[in-house]
Coordinates of C-alpha atoms and ligand atoms in Angstrom, one line a residue:
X188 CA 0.0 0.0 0.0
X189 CA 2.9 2.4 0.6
X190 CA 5.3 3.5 -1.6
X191 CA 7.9 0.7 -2.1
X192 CA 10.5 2.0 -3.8
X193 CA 13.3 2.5 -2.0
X194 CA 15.0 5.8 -3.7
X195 CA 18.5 4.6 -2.7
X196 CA 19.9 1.6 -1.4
X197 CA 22.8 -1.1 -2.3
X198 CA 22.4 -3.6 -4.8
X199 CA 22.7 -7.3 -3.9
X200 CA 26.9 -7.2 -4.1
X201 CA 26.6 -4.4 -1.9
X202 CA 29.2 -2.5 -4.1
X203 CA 26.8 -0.1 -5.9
X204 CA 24.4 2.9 -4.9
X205 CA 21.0 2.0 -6.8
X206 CA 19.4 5.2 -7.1
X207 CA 15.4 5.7 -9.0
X208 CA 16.0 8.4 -11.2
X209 CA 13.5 10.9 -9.8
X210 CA 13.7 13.8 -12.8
X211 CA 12.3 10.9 -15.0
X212 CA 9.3 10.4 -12.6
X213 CA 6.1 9.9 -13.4
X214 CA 7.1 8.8 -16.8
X215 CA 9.8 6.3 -16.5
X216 CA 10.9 4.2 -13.3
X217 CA 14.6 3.6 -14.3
X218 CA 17.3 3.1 -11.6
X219 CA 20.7 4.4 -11.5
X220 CA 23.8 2.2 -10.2
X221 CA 26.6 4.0 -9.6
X222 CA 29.8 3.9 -8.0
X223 CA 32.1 7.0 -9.2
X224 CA 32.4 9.8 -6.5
X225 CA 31.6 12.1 -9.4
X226 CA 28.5 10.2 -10.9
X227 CA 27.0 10.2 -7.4
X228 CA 27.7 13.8 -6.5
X229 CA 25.8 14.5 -10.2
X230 CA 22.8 12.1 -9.0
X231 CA 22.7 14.8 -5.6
X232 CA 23.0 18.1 -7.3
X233 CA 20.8 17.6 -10.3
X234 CA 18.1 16.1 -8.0
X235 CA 17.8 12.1 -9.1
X236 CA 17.6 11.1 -5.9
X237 CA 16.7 14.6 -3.3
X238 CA 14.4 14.8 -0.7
X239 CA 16.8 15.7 2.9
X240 CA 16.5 11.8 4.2
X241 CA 17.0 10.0 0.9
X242 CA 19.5 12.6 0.3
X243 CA 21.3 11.6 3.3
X244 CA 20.8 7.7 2.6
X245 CA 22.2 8.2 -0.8
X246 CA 25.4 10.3 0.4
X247 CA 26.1 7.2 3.1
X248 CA 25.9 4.7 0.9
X249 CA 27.7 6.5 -1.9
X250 CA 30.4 7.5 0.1
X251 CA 31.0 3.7 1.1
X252 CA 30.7 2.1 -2.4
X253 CA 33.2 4.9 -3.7
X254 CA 35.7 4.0 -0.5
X255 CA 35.3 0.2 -0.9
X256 CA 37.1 0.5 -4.1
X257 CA 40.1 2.0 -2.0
X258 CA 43.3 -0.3 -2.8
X259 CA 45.2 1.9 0.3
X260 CA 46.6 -0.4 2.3
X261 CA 47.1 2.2 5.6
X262 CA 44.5 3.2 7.9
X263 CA 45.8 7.0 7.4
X264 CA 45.5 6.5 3.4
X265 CA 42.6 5.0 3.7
X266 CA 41.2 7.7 5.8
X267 CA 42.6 10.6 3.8
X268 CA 40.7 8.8 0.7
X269 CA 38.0 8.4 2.7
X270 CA 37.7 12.5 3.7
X271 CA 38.7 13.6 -0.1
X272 CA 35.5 11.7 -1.3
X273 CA 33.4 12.9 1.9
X274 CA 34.3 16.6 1.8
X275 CA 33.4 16.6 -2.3
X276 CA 29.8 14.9 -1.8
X277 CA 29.2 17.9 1.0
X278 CA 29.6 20.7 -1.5
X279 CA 26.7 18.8 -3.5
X280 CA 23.6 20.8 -2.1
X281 CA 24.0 23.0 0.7
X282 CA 20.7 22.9 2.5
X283 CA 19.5 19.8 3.6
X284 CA 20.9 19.2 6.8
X285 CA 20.6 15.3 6.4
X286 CA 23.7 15.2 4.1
X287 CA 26.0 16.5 6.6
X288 CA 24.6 14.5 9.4
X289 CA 25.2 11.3 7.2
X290 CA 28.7 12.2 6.3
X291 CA 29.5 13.1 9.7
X292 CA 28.1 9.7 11.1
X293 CA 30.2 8.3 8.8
X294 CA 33.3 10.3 9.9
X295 CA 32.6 8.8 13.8
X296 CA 32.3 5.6 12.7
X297 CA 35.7 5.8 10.8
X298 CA 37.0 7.3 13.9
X299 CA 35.6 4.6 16.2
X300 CA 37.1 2.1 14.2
X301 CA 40.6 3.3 13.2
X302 CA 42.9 1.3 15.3
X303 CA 41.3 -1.8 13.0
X304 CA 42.5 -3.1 9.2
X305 CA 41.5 -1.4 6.3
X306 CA 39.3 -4.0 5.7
X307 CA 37.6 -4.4 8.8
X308 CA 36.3 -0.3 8.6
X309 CA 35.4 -1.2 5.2
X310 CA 32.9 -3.5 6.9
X311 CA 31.9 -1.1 10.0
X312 CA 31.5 1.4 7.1
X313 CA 29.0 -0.9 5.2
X314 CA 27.0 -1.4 8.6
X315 CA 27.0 2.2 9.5
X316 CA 25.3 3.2 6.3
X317 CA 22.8 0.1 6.1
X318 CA 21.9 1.6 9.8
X319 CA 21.1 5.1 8.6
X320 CA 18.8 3.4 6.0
X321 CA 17.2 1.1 8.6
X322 CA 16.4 4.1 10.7
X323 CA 14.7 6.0 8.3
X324 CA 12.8 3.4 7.1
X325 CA 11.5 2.9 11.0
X326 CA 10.9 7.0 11.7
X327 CA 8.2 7.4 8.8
X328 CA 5.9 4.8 10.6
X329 CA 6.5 6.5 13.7
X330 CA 6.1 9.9 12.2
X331 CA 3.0 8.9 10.9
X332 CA 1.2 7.7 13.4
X333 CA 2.3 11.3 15.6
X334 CA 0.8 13.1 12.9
X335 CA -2.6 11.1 12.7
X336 CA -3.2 11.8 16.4
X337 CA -3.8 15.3 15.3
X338 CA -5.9 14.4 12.5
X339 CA -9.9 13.5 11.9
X340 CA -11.5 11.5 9.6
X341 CA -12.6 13.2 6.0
X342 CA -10.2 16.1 6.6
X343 CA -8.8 18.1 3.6
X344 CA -4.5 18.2 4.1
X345 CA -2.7 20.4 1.6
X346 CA 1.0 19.2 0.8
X347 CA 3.5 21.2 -0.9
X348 CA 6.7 19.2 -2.8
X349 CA 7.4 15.7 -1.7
X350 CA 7.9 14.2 1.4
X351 CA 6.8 11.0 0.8
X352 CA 7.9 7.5 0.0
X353 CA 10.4 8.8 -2.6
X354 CA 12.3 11.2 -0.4
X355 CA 12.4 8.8 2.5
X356 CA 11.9 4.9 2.3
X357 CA 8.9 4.2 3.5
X358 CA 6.1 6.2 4.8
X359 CA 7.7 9.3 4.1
X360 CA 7.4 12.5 6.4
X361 CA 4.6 14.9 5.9
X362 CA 2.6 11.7 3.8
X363 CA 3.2 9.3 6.8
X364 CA -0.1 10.3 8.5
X365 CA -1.9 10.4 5.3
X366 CA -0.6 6.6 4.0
X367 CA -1.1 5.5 8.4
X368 CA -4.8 7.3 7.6
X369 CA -5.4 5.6 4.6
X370 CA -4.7 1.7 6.2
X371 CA -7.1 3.1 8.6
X372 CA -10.2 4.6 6.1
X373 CA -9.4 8.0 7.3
X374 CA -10.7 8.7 4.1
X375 CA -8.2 12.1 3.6
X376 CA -9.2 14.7 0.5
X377 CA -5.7 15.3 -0.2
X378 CA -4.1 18.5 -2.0
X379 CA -1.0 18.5 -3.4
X380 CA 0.8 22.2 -4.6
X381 CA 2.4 20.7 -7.8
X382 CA 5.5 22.9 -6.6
X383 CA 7.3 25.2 -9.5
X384 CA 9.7 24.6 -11.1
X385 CA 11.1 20.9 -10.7
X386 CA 7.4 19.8 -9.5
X387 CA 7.8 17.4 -7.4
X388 CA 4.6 17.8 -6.0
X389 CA 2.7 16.7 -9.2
X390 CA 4.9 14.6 -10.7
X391 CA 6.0 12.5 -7.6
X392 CA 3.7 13.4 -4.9
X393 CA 0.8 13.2 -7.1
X394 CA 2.1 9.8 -8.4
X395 CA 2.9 8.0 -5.2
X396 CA -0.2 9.0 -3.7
X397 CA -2.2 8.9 -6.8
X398 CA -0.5 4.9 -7.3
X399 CA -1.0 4.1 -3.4
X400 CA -4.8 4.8 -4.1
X401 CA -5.1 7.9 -1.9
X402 CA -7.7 10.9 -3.1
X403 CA -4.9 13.1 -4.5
X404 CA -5.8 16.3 -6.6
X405 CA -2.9 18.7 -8.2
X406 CA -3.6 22.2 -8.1
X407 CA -1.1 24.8 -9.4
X408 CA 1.2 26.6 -6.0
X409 CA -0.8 29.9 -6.4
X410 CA -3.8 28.1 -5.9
X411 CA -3.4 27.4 -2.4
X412 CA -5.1 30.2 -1.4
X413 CA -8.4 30.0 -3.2
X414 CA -8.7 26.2 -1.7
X415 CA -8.2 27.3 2.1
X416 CA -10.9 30.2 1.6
X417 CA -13.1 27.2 0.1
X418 CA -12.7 25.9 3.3
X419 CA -11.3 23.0 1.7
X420 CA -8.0 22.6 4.0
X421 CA -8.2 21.7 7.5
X422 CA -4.8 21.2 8.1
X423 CA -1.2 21.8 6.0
X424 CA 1.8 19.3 6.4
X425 CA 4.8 19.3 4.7
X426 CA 8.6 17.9 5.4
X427 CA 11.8 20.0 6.2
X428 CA 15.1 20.6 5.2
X429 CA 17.0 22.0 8.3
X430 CA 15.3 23.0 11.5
X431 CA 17.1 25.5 13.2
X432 CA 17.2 25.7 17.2
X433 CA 14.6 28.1 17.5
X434 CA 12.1 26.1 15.2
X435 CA 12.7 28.0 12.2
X436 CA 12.0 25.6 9.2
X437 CA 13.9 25.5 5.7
X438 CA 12.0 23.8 3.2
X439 CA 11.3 23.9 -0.8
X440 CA 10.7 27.4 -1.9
X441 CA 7.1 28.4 -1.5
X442 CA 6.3 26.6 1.7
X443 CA 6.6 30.1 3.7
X444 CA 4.2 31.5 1.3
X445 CA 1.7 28.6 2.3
X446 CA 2.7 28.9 5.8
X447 CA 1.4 32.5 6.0
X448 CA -1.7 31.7 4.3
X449 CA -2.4 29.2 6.9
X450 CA -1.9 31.3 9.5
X451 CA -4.4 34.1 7.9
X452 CA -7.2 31.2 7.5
X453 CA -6.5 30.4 10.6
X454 CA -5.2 26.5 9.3
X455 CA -2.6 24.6 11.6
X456 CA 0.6 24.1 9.9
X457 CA 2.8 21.1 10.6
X458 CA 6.5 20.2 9.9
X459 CA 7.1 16.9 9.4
X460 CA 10.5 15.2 9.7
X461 CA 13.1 13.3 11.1
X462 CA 15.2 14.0 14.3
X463 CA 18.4 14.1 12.0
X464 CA 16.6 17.4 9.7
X465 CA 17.1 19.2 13.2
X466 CA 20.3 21.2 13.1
X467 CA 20.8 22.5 16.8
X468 CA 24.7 24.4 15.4
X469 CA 22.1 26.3 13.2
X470 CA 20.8 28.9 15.8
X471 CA 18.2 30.8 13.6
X472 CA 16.5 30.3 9.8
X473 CA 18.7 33.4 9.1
X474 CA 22.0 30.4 9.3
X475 CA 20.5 28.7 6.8
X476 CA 22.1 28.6 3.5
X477 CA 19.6 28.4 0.7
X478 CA 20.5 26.8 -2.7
X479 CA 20.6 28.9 -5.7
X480 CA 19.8 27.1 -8.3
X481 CA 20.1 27.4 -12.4
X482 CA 17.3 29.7 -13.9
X483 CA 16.8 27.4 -16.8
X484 CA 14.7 25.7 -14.3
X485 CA 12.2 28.4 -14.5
X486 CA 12.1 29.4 -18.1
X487 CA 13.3 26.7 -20.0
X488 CA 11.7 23.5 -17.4
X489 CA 10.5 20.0 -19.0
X490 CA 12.5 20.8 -22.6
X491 CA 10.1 24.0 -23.3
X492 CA 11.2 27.5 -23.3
X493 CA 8.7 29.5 -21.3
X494 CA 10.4 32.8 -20.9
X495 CA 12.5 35.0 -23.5
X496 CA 16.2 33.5 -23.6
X497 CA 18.5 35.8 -21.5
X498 CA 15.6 37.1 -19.5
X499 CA 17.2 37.7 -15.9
X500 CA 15.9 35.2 -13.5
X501 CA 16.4 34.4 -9.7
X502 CA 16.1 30.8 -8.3
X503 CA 16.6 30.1 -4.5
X504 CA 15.3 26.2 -4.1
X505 CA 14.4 26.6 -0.4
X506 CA 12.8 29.0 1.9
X507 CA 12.3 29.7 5.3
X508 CA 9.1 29.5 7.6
X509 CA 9.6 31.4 10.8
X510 CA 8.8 29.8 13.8
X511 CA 5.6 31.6 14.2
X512 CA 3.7 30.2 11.7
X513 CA 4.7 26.3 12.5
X514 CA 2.0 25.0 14.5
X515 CA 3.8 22.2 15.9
X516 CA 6.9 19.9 15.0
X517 CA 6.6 16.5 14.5
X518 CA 9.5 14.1 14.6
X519 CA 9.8 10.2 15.3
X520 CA 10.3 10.7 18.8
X521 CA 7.1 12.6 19.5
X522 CA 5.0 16.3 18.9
X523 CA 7.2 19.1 19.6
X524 CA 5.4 22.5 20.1
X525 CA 6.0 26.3 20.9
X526 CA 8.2 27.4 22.6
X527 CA 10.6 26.1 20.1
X528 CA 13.8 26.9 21.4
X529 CA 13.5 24.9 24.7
X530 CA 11.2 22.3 23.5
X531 CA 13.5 20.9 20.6
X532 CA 16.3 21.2 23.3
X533 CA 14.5 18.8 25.4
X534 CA 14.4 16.3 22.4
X535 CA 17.6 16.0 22.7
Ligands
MRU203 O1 14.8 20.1 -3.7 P1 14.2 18.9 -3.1 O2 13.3 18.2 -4.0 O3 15.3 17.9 -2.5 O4 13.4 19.4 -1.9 C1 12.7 18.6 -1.0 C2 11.9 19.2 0.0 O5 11.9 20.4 0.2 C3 11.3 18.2 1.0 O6 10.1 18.8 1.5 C4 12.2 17.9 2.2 O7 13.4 17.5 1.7 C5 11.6 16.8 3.0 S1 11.6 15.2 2.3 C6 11.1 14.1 3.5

């Protein structure tokens, strides 16, 4: 019933990092195997596999199918190999907190290990990495079932980009308490913004939902407002990027814009996401760094030219909801709510 697809994992050798090639979604399901430092850092940046957990899953498991390949035969080789590879895959996206907190889980575990072989951190590095992906594929569940307690039966839920199955693997983030609703008839009306200009909403929220057999409809992003004033939307949910100590939330550009809206129509807004999208070194949303991306994205998305060639245009991937808009914050280890700052403290 939900999404099955795990959007990157190892194949059956365990020396490859299988990736779904999300830019090719809804049309094609064609997956990636890769092993080049460079290939994978490619898959990151131009969004084949995105989404902050997969994003995180992917950069583990990369980094250890790259390092396996390593013919040093020192632990201090091996480990200067090891941080070459690492500190190129960070400079892939910037704002997604979940690839640094994979590498860096990496990085202990090599520390951990380091008075062993070469071969033997190999192997702690393989179980490290098939650990972050067991634990994300638990936190969605949990997530989920968090979420529903806030829910009713029949409500509408607006989403905006994906945090589903795809970004995740399993339930997702912000669609764990709709798939947890749907295995229990909560019979959800769900919207999703179809999220200029990579849309992920419609082409991969819209088509794991859509495929899942949930009641999915796509409206454009500047339609969110006429369906709240419909009364349509009882309550928003959508994933994170990096949470900042204060509750500040980075996530795909436009989600502030809906977050305002909700707070006008008087809608609760939730962020939905995993313990590791909460960056407690990032004091503020004013920390955050937000991708800028290509403009070709806006005016020339999808192979058609919207927009004169050489028209200025201005990108940023991600923005910032302020704390005060974000009705609550819920992770796999429970609900967090206002005050931010010494409520996400206490999760810890
Ligand atoms: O640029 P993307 O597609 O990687 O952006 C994804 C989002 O903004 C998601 O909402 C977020 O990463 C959470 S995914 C569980």
């Amino acid at each position: 019933m939900v999404m099955t697809v795990i959007p990157a994992r190892l194949n059956d050798k365990k020396d490859k990092l299988i990736l779904i090639d999300q830019t090719l979604l809804p049309e094609q399901e064609k997956f990636l195997e890769l092993d080049l430092v460079e290939d994978i850092f490619e898959a990151i940046k131009k969004l084949r596999v995105r989404g902050a957990p997969a994003i995180g899953v992917a950069a583990a498991f990369g980094l250890y199918v790259c390092i396996l390949k390593s013919e040093a035969t020192t632990v201090g080789a091996f480990k200067r190999e090891f941080e070459e590879k690492r500190d190129y895959l960070a400079t892939s996206r910037p704002t997604a907190v979940n690839l640094f907190w994979a590498l860096d889980r990496m990085t202990n575990r090599l520390n951990k290990e380091e008075n062993k072989t070469v071969e033997e951190i190999k192997a702690a590095l393989l179980d490290e990495s098939e650990k972050i992906l067991a634990e994300d594929q638990e936190m969605g569940k949990a997530i989920g079932e968090y979420g529903l307690s806030l829910l009713k039966p029949g409500m509408g839920l607006l989403t905006h980009c994906n945090a589903g199955g795809i970004a995740t693997s399993g339930y997702g983030t912000a669609l764990a308490p709709m798939y947890v609703g749907y295995e229990k008839n909560y019979n959800f009306k769900i919207f999703a913004d179809e999220t200029r200009p990579l849309l992920q909403g419609a082409r991969l929220t819209a088509y794991e939902l859509f495929k899942a057999g949930l009641d999915v409809t796509v409206i454009c992003d500047n339609m969110a407002s006429i369906v709240m004033k419909e009364g349509k939307i009882d309550a928003v949910l959508v994933g994170c990027d990096r949470i900042a100590a204060n509750g500040d939330t980075a996530n795909k550009i436009g989600t502030s814009g809906v977050a305002i809206l909700a707070k006008e129509y008087g809608i609760p807004m939730y962020i939905l996401g995993p313990t590791s999208t909460i960056d407690m070194n990032t004091l503020t949303g004013d920390d955050i760094e937000i991708e800028l991306r290509d403009g070709e994205e806006i005016i020339n998305g999808f192979g058609k030219r919207t927009a004169p060639e050489g028209v200025k245009t201005y990108n940023p991937a991600f923005d910032v909801t302020a704390a005060q808009y974000i009705t609550a914050i819920i992770t796999e280890k429970g609900i967090v709510w206002p005050p931010y700052k010494d409520n996400l403290k206490k999760l810890f």
